[in-house]
Short mmCIF file of C-alpha atoms in Angstrom, two decimals:
data_model
loop_
_atom_site.label_atom_id
_atom_site.label_comp_id
_atom_site.label_asym_id
_atom_site.label_seq_id
_atom_site.Cartn_x
_atom_site.Cartn_y
_atom_site.Cartn_z
CA UNK A 27 96.34 -8.79 46.80
CA UNK A 28 97.47 -5.45 45.62
CA UNK A 29 96.72 -4.11 42.19
CA UNK A 30 98.01 -1.94 39.85
CA UNK A 31 96.24 1.41 37.75
CA UNK A 32 96.82 0.83 34.08
CA UNK A 33 95.37 3.12 31.89
CA UNK A 34 94.34 2.40 27.71
CA UNK A 35 94.36 5.56 25.99
CA UNK A 36 90.82 7.33 27.97
CA UNK A 37 90.44 4.36 29.89
CA UNK A 38 91.66 2.52 32.81
CA UNK A 39 91.59 -0.24 34.80
CA UNK A 40 93.51 -2.30 38.13
CA UNK A 41 94.97 -5.28 37.66
CA UNK A 42 97.28 -7.70 39.93
CA UNK A 43 100.56 -7.44 40.41
CA UNK A 44 100.95 -11.09 38.95
CA UNK A 45 99.67 -9.96 36.01
CA UNK A 46 101.95 -7.35 35.35
CA UNK A 47 104.36 -8.97 35.88
CA UNK A 48 103.80 -11.22 33.13
CA UNK A 49 103.06 -8.17 31.14
CA UNK A 50 106.51 -7.67 31.62
CA UNK A 51 108.04 -10.39 30.53
CA UNK A 52 106.62 -10.76 27.21
CA UNK A 53 107.60 -7.26 27.02
CA UNK A 54 110.68 -6.94 28.45
CA UNK A 55 109.96 -4.52 30.95
CA UNK A 56 111.31 -4.31 34.25
CA UNK A 57 109.32 -5.92 37.31
CA UNK A 58 109.70 -3.02 39.13
CA UNK A 59 107.97 -2.39 42.47
CA UNK A 60 104.65 -3.96 42.66
CA UNK A 61 103.05 -1.18 43.77
CA UNK A 62 104.20 1.23 41.32
CA UNK A 63 102.04 2.77 38.78
CA UNK A 64 102.54 2.18 35.41
CA UNK A 65 101.55 3.78 31.94
CA UNK A 66 100.89 1.83 29.23
CA UNK A 67 100.36 3.57 25.93
CA UNK A 68 98.03 1.63 23.15
CA UNK A 69 99.51 -0.78 21.52
CA UNK A 70 97.24 -1.23 18.79
CA UNK A 71 94.48 0.88 17.42
CA UNK A 72 91.39 -0.91 15.36
CA UNK A 73 90.08 1.22 13.13
CA UNK A 74 86.09 1.08 13.17
CA UNK A 75 85.30 -0.17 9.73
CA UNK A 76 82.95 0.83 7.51
CA UNK A 77 79.70 -1.05 7.11
CA UNK A 78 79.88 -2.81 3.64
CA UNK A 79 77.87 -1.29 0.83
CA UNK A 80 74.37 -2.95 0.05
CA UNK A 81 73.03 -2.35 -3.30
CA UNK A 82 69.64 -1.44 -2.54
CA UNK A 83 66.63 -3.73 -3.78
CA UNK A 84 64.70 -1.92 -7.15
CA UNK A 85 60.90 -0.51 -5.39
CA UNK A 86 58.24 -2.92 -6.46
CA UNK A 87 55.82 -1.09 -9.12
CA UNK A 88 52.30 -2.15 -7.27
CA UNK A 89 50.31 -3.75 -10.31
CA UNK A 90 47.64 -1.30 -11.39
CA UNK A 91 44.43 -1.86 -10.04
CA UNK A 92 41.97 -2.04 -13.25
CA UNK A 93 38.39 0.17 -12.28
CA UNK A 94 35.40 -1.93 -11.76
CA UNK A 95 33.34 -1.71 -14.55
CA UNK A 96 29.89 0.21 -14.63
CA UNK A 97 28.41 -3.40 -15.00
CA UNK A 98 30.48 -4.42 -11.87
CA UNK A 99 29.40 -0.91 -10.05
CA UNK A 100 25.89 -1.62 -10.83
CA UNK A 101 25.81 -5.34 -9.72
CA UNK A 102 27.43 -4.02 -6.08
CA UNK A 103 24.85 -2.29 -5.71
CA UNK A 104 21.81 -4.83 -6.60
CA UNK A 105 23.22 -7.21 -4.53
CA UNK A 106 23.27 -4.68 -1.66
CA UNK A 107 19.93 -5.03 -1.28
CA UNK A 108 18.28 -6.32 2.75
CA UNK A 109 22.39 -6.34 3.58
CA UNK A 110 24.41 -4.17 6.18
CA UNK A 111 26.44 -4.00 2.85
CA UNK A 112 24.99 -0.99 2.15
CA UNK A 113 26.98 1.01 3.73
CA UNK A 114 30.11 -0.07 2.54
CA UNK A 115 28.73 1.28 -0.57
CA UNK A 116 30.27 5.04 -2.04
CA UNK A 117 29.30 8.04 -4.11
CA UNK A 118 32.13 6.54 -6.55
CA UNK A 119 29.88 3.31 -6.31
CA UNK A 120 27.00 5.01 -7.77
CA UNK A 121 28.63 7.07 -9.97
CA UNK A 122 30.62 4.32 -11.16
CA UNK A 123 27.24 2.14 -11.69
CA UNK A 124 26.05 5.78 -14.09
CA UNK A 125 23.06 6.60 -11.40
CA UNK A 126 23.80 10.33 -11.80
CA UNK A 127 20.88 10.89 -9.78
CA UNK A 128 23.11 9.95 -6.86
CA UNK A 129 24.70 13.06 -5.24
CA UNK A 130 27.29 13.15 -2.30
CA UNK A 131 24.80 14.40 -0.28
CA UNK A 132 22.52 11.69 -1.12
CA UNK A 133 24.53 9.02 -1.14
CA UNK A 134 22.93 8.55 2.63
CA UNK A 135 19.74 8.03 1.26
CA UNK A 136 20.63 5.37 -1.26
CA UNK A 137 22.78 3.16 0.89
CA UNK A 138 19.97 3.38 3.89
CA UNK A 139 16.92 2.71 1.44
CA UNK A 140 19.53 -0.75 0.26
CA UNK A 141 19.89 -1.39 3.82
CA UNK A 142 16.04 -1.64 4.83
CA UNK A 143 14.89 -2.76 1.16
CA UNK A 144 12.71 -5.58 1.65
CA UNK A 145 11.71 -6.49 -1.38
CA UNK A 146 14.08 -7.20 -4.08
CA UNK A 147 14.54 -5.34 -7.94
CA UNK A 148 15.91 -6.01 -10.89
CA UNK A 149 18.53 -3.83 -12.45
CA UNK A 150 16.88 -1.57 -14.29
CA UNK A 151 13.63 -0.99 -11.72
CA UNK A 152 16.13 -0.30 -9.14
CA UNK A 153 17.35 2.13 -10.93
CA UNK A 154 14.15 3.94 -10.82
CA UNK A 155 13.39 3.65 -7.60
CA UNK A 156 17.16 4.33 -6.42
CA UNK A 157 16.11 8.13 -8.18
CA UNK A 158 12.86 8.33 -6.65
CA UNK A 159 14.43 7.58 -2.93
CA UNK A 160 17.29 10.79 -3.78
CA UNK A 161 14.48 12.85 -4.99
CA UNK A 162 11.92 11.89 -1.72
CA UNK A 163 15.29 13.04 -0.10
CA UNK A 164 15.71 16.14 -1.90
CA UNK A 165 12.16 17.20 -1.24
CA UNK A 166 12.95 20.37 0.93
CA UNK A 167 9.46 21.70 2.12
CA UNK A 168 7.00 18.91 4.04
CA UNK A 169 4.41 20.31 1.79
CA UNK A 170 5.43 19.48 -1.47
CA UNK A 171 5.56 15.92 -0.58
CA UNK A 172 3.71 13.59 -2.57
CA UNK A 173 1.60 10.30 -2.53
CA UNK A 174 2.99 9.50 -5.78
CA UNK A 175 6.23 9.99 -4.70
CA UNK A 176 6.41 8.21 -1.43
CA UNK A 177 4.97 4.94 -3.46
CA UNK A 178 7.48 5.57 -6.43
CA UNK A 179 10.17 5.37 -3.47
CA UNK A 180 8.93 1.83 -2.03
CA UNK A 181 7.39 2.57 1.25
CA UNK A 182 4.17 0.67 1.79
CA UNK A 183 0.91 0.74 3.31
CA UNK A 184 0.10 3.69 0.99
CA UNK A 185 -3.02 2.04 -1.24
CA UNK A 186 -6.02 0.38 -0.07
CA UNK A 187 -7.37 -3.15 -0.99
CA UNK A 188 -7.85 -2.62 -4.42
CA UNK A 189 -4.59 -0.21 -5.06
CA UNK A 190 -6.73 2.66 -4.98
CA UNK A 191 -4.20 5.21 -3.05
CA UNK A 192 -5.24 5.88 0.88
CA UNK A 193 -5.35 9.38 1.42
CA UNK A 194 -5.83 8.95 5.16
CA UNK A 195 -2.63 7.12 5.30
CA UNK A 196 -0.78 9.75 3.41
CA UNK A 197 -2.11 12.38 5.93
CA UNK A 198 -1.20 10.96 8.73
CA UNK A 199 2.21 10.20 7.07
CA UNK A 200 1.96 14.01 6.50
CA UNK A 201 1.49 15.04 10.36
CA UNK A 202 4.64 13.43 11.96
CA UNK A 203 6.81 13.23 9.09
CA UNK A 204 10.28 15.48 9.25
CA UNK A 205 10.25 19.20 7.79
CA UNK A 206 13.21 17.69 5.14
CA UNK A 207 15.38 14.94 4.89
CA UNK A 208 12.44 12.26 4.17
CA UNK A 209 14.44 8.68 4.33
CA UNK A 210 12.27 5.47 3.51
CA UNK A 211 12.61 3.34 6.93
CA UNK A 212 11.64 6.82 8.67
CA UNK A 213 8.32 7.10 6.69
CA UNK A 214 7.67 3.52 6.66
CA UNK A 215 7.43 3.57 10.13
CA UNK A 216 4.69 6.17 10.29
CA UNK A 217 2.74 4.54 7.50
CA UNK A 218 2.80 1.13 9.97
CA UNK A 219 2.15 2.67 12.77
CA UNK A 220 -0.94 4.00 11.03
CA UNK A 221 -2.38 0.44 10.45
CA UNK A 222 -0.86 -0.85 13.33
CA UNK A 223 -3.01 1.57 15.35
CA UNK A 224 -6.17 1.69 12.80
CA UNK A 225 -6.56 -2.42 12.81
CA UNK A 226 -5.86 -2.77 17.33
CA UNK A 227 -6.02 0.74 18.90
CA UNK A 228 -8.47 2.79 17.35
CA UNK A 229 -12.64 2.23 18.29
CA UNK A 230 -15.33 1.72 15.86
CA UNK A 231 -18.09 4.71 15.68
CA UNK A 232 -21.20 5.48 15.02
CA UNK A 233 -23.04 8.01 15.41
CA UNK A 234 -27.04 8.39 15.48
CA UNK A 235 -28.88 12.18 14.74
CA UNK A 236 -32.01 13.35 14.25
CA UNK A 237 -33.40 16.33 12.59
CA UNK A 238 -35.74 18.75 12.74
CA UNK A 239 -37.76 20.70 16.28
CA UNK A 240 -40.44 18.60 14.92
CA UNK A 241 -38.39 15.90 16.23
CA UNK A 242 -38.27 16.53 19.39
CA UNK A 243 -41.24 15.81 21.03
CA UNK A 244 -41.04 11.72 20.31
CA UNK A 245 -37.28 11.85 20.86
CA UNK A 246 -37.83 12.80 24.49
CA UNK A 247 -40.30 9.61 24.65
CA UNK A 248 -37.50 7.68 23.14
CA UNK A 249 -34.74 8.34 25.37
CA UNK A 250 -35.38 5.16 28.19
CA UNK A 251 -33.57 2.94 24.14
CA UNK A 252 -30.45 5.35 23.84
CA UNK A 253 -30.43 4.57 28.02
CA UNK A 254 -30.83 1.01 27.33
CA UNK A 255 -27.69 0.62 25.33
CA UNK A 256 -26.03 2.74 26.92
CA UNK A 257 -25.82 4.98 23.31
CA UNK A 258 -25.32 8.91 22.43
CA UNK A 259 -27.10 10.39 19.65
CA UNK A 260 -27.13 14.33 18.60
CA UNK A 261 -29.72 16.66 17.90
CA UNK A 262 -29.64 19.03 15.13
CA UNK A 263 -32.55 21.51 16.17
CA UNK A 264 -34.39 23.83 13.78
CA UNK A 265 -36.97 26.68 14.44
CA UNK A 266 -35.41 26.82 18.19
CA UNK A 267 -37.90 29.85 18.80
CA UNK A 268 -40.70 27.55 18.43
CA UNK A 269 -39.77 24.07 20.89
CA UNK A 270 -40.29 23.07 23.96
CA UNK A 271 -36.66 24.15 25.27
CA UNK A 272 -36.50 22.54 28.57
CA UNK A 273 -37.10 19.50 26.93
CA UNK A 274 -33.85 20.48 24.77
CA UNK A 275 -31.58 20.86 28.01
CA UNK A 276 -32.76 17.89 29.65
CA UNK A 277 -31.58 15.83 26.32
CA UNK A 278 -28.36 17.78 26.77
CA UNK A 279 -28.46 16.61 30.16
CA UNK A 280 -28.35 13.07 29.59
CA UNK A 281 -25.47 12.99 28.26
CA UNK A 282 -26.35 13.84 24.41
CA UNK A 283 -25.90 16.27 21.97
CA UNK A 284 -27.67 19.38 20.60
CA UNK A 285 -26.32 20.51 16.98
CA UNK A 286 -27.95 23.52 14.68
CA UNK A 287 -30.27 22.85 12.34
CA UNK A 288 -31.69 26.12 10.94
CA UNK A 289 -33.30 29.01 12.23
CA UNK A 290 -35.71 28.68 9.20
CA UNK A 291 -34.78 25.40 7.99
CA UNK A 292 -33.74 27.20 4.71
CA UNK A 293 -32.32 25.42 1.36
CA UNK A 294 -28.74 26.53 1.94
CA UNK A 295 -27.50 26.42 -2.01
CA UNK A 296 -30.79 28.17 -2.91
CA UNK A 297 -31.28 30.78 -0.37
CA UNK A 298 -26.97 31.97 -0.56
CA UNK A 299 -27.45 31.53 -4.00
CA UNK A 300 -30.20 33.85 -3.96
CA UNK A 301 -29.21 36.53 -0.93
CA UNK A 302 -25.09 35.68 -0.75
CA UNK A 303 -23.97 33.74 1.54
CA UNK A 304 -23.32 35.90 4.36
CA UNK A 305 -27.80 37.39 4.20
CA UNK A 306 -27.90 33.17 4.44
CA UNK A 307 -25.40 33.14 7.34
CA UNK A 308 -28.17 36.21 9.15
CA UNK A 309 -31.48 34.73 8.75
CA UNK A 310 -31.02 31.19 9.14
CA UNK A 311 -27.99 30.45 11.45
CA UNK A 312 -26.24 33.41 13.61
CA UNK A 313 -29.21 34.40 15.31
CA UNK A 314 -30.25 30.85 16.41
CA UNK A 315 -26.66 30.21 17.61
CA UNK A 316 -26.82 32.49 19.85
CA UNK A 317 -29.82 31.56 21.37
CA UNK A 318 -29.01 28.66 21.80
CA UNK A 319 -25.65 29.85 23.28
CA UNK A 320 -27.46 32.16 26.04
CA UNK A 321 -29.66 29.17 27.27
CA UNK A 322 -26.21 27.16 27.93
CA UNK A 323 -26.02 25.07 25.37
CA UNK A 324 -22.90 23.67 23.81
CA UNK A 325 -23.59 24.30 19.92
CA UNK A 326 -20.63 23.31 18.12
CA UNK A 327 -22.03 21.66 15.14
CA UNK A 328 -24.46 22.36 12.57
CA UNK A 329 -26.76 19.51 9.64
CA UNK A 330 -27.51 20.89 6.63
CA UNK A 331 -31.82 21.05 6.41
CA UNK A 332 -32.45 18.84 2.71
CA UNK A 333 -28.44 18.19 2.17
CA UNK A 334 -28.52 21.14 0.26
CA UNK A 335 -24.63 22.80 0.19
CA UNK A 336 -22.21 24.22 -2.06
CA UNK A 337 -18.13 25.62 -1.12
CA UNK A 338 -18.61 28.75 -0.14
CA UNK A 339 -21.48 27.67 2.68
CA UNK A 340 -19.13 24.81 4.07
CA UNK A 341 -16.33 27.49 4.08
CA UNK A 342 -18.85 29.87 6.40
CA UNK A 343 -19.79 27.34 8.44
CA UNK A 344 -16.49 26.16 9.70
CA UNK A 345 -16.20 30.23 10.88
CA UNK A 346 -18.71 28.70 13.74
CA UNK A 347 -18.91 25.30 13.84
CA UNK A 348 -16.40 22.49 13.88
CA UNK A 349 -18.54 19.87 12.25
CA UNK A 350 -20.71 20.10 9.57
CA UNK A 351 -23.28 17.35 8.16
CA UNK A 352 -23.97 16.43 4.66
CA UNK A 353 -27.19 14.11 3.84
CA UNK A 354 -27.64 11.17 1.71
CA UNK A 355 -30.83 10.28 1.09
CA UNK A 356 -31.61 8.81 -2.10
CA UNK A 357 -33.33 5.89 -3.17
CA UNK A 358 -30.41 2.36 -3.32
CA UNK A 359 -28.55 4.09 -1.09
CA UNK A 360 -24.65 2.26 -0.15
CA UNK A 361 -24.07 3.22 3.44
CA UNK A 362 -20.50 4.33 3.18
CA UNK A 363 -17.54 4.20 6.90
CA UNK A 364 -16.06 7.51 7.44
CA UNK A 365 -12.67 9.16 8.90
CA UNK A 366 -14.06 9.65 12.24
CA UNK A 367 -11.08 13.09 11.79
CA UNK A 368 -13.22 14.96 9.28
CA UNK A 369 -14.61 17.92 9.91
CA UNK A 370 -17.15 17.84 7.16
CA UNK A 371 -18.92 14.57 6.73
CA UNK A 372 -22.26 12.66 5.45
CA UNK A 373 -25.05 11.13 7.47
CA UNK A 374 -26.62 8.73 5.45
CA UNK A 375 -30.57 8.54 5.79
CA UNK A 376 -31.99 5.61 7.71
CA UNK A 377 -35.49 7.70 7.11
CA UNK A 378 -38.29 5.43 6.44
CA UNK A 379 -38.67 5.34 2.58
CA UNK A 380 -34.41 4.19 2.49
CA UNK A 381 -33.67 2.44 5.00
CA UNK A 382 -32.13 -0.82 4.77
CA UNK A 383 -31.16 -2.92 7.75
CA UNK A 384 -29.25 -5.62 5.74
CA UNK A 385 -26.71 -3.19 4.30
CA UNK A 386 -26.52 -1.09 7.54
CA UNK A 387 -25.33 -3.88 9.25
CA UNK A 388 -22.83 -4.76 6.35
CA UNK A 389 -21.59 -1.05 6.50
CA UNK A 390 -21.12 -2.03 10.75
CA UNK A 391 -19.58 -4.97 9.98
CA UNK A 392 -16.93 -3.43 7.61
CA UNK A 393 -15.57 -0.36 10.32
CA UNK A 394 -12.34 -0.36 10.78
CA UNK A 395 -10.10 1.55 13.60
CA UNK A 396 -11.21 5.39 13.23
CA UNK A 397 -14.07 5.16 11.65
CA UNK A 398 -17.79 6.69 11.86
CA UNK A 399 -20.70 5.19 10.35
CA UNK A 400 -23.27 8.77 10.13
CA UNK A 401 -26.38 7.66 10.33
CA UNK A 402 -29.43 9.99 10.30
CA UNK A 403 -33.09 10.55 10.76
CA UNK A 404 -35.78 12.59 11.82
CA UNK A 405 -38.74 11.51 14.64
CA UNK A 406 -39.19 8.34 15.77
CA UNK A 407 -42.43 6.52 15.11
CA UNK A 408 -44.76 5.54 12.78
CA UNK A 409 -46.20 8.05 10.70
CA UNK A 410 -47.46 9.30 7.47
CA UNK A 411 -44.15 11.27 6.32
CA UNK A 412 -41.74 9.01 5.26
CA UNK A 413 -39.69 11.29 7.06
CA UNK A 414 -39.74 8.82 10.04
CA UNK A 415 -37.96 5.60 11.33
CA UNK A 416 -39.35 3.39 13.60
CA UNK A 417 -38.89 1.87 17.13
CA UNK A 418 -38.13 -1.00 15.91
CA UNK A 419 -35.92 -0.28 13.35
CA UNK A 420 -34.11 2.06 15.59
CA UNK A 421 -33.57 -0.64 18.06
CA UNK A 422 -32.60 -3.05 15.14
CA UNK A 423 -29.74 -0.26 14.80
CA UNK A 424 -28.39 0.40 18.00
CA UNK A 425 -28.75 -3.15 19.29
CA UNK A 426 -26.40 -4.57 16.08
CA UNK A 427 -23.85 -1.91 16.84
CA UNK A 428 -23.94 -2.80 20.40
CA UNK A 429 -23.09 -6.34 20.07
CA UNK A 430 -20.59 -5.44 17.39
CA UNK A 431 -18.84 -2.85 20.72
CA UNK A 432 -19.53 -0.22 18.01
CA UNK A 433 -18.81 2.90 20.20
CA UNK A 434 -21.77 5.66 19.73
CA UNK A 435 -19.94 9.21 19.70
CA UNK A 436 -21.86 12.51 19.49
CA UNK A 437 -20.92 14.08 16.32
CA UNK A 438 -18.86 16.79 18.09
CA UNK A 439 -16.62 14.23 20.09
CA UNK A 440 -16.18 10.99 16.89
CA UNK A 441 -13.39 12.93 15.97
CA UNK A 442 -12.01 12.27 19.47
CA UNK A 443 -11.06 8.91 18.99
CA UNK A 444 -7.16 8.95 18.97
CA UNK A 445 -7.83 10.47 22.37
CA UNK A 446 -10.22 7.78 23.70
CA UNK A 447 -7.62 5.04 22.45
CA UNK A 448 -4.85 6.34 24.86
#
């Protein structure tokens, strides 16, 4: 069907002819030619109307927020103990609770402590604890750490069964603690590791030592006894220039240790006071040490004659030996186990005039991992002098220790208990 182009203002459209004719009748126009192009002007112009004016709603004023009271903030902190909610605490919470010891940088120490807390403290005690935790965190140098501060900060396991400070546990913490920014959970892990190792990993040990050049022959004749129980011993030699060197070498060759006991068996405290420490070293220590090493002996330990010593002689000896043994030989002796990591230790006499098998067995039974019972004597057999142990008593001690799975250690090796447990 033919179509006509109609222009409306700025736009056009094509419409059928009959529609145009109908439009012509309405407007009085001539029907015209069907093919005629007609221009139709806009009859009505509809202006866009502006939207009705809307009065904006008045702004909503939020209800005033009442800040928490100090009591409410402190209650929030108290309730965060042992809870992940502790992570949500901010500096403002501690500041509003009037915990002025908590700074912006130390908030992390307080929140980490609270989240990992294993015991619930009331407000007054918790205030002191949080401040101790912050003081611990703010310690600048590792060497400034104290056992008391760790205990006050809630680190557990730093006292023994009697409530006395456990210096060994603290020393173990000091070995592996970071250099700064001390957090209670991290230090607690170190203490827990120490107790686990002592209870489950580190060996229980016993060291048997024999003193004096005059003990050599009896010791040599009882090597069978040590072999029977797979026990190693330490032999501290004095008067080395006067004894059978080959027997000494053979004792070491069978797995035992040779130590130093003074060339002339001097009383270190008296001799060093009269002549000086350097003169005592020259006369009684260094010459024999050189001779022993020249023979091929591996000498790294020393035992004081008479157990006599001073702080100055201790310090002098540790420049030449890794381990130094004192000696306890009085009546009614209580045998005490000692940490195996000590460079200076005490040997307890099992000579005939002091020995008490019941007390020795009790000490063996009470050994804990990482501890050593140091027992010292002189010749083996029956002698008039009290400075001996009978074969029967010696075997009783050795067999009892062996039955309890106690490890025998040479004095220079007792300190290797951590390596031995790996």
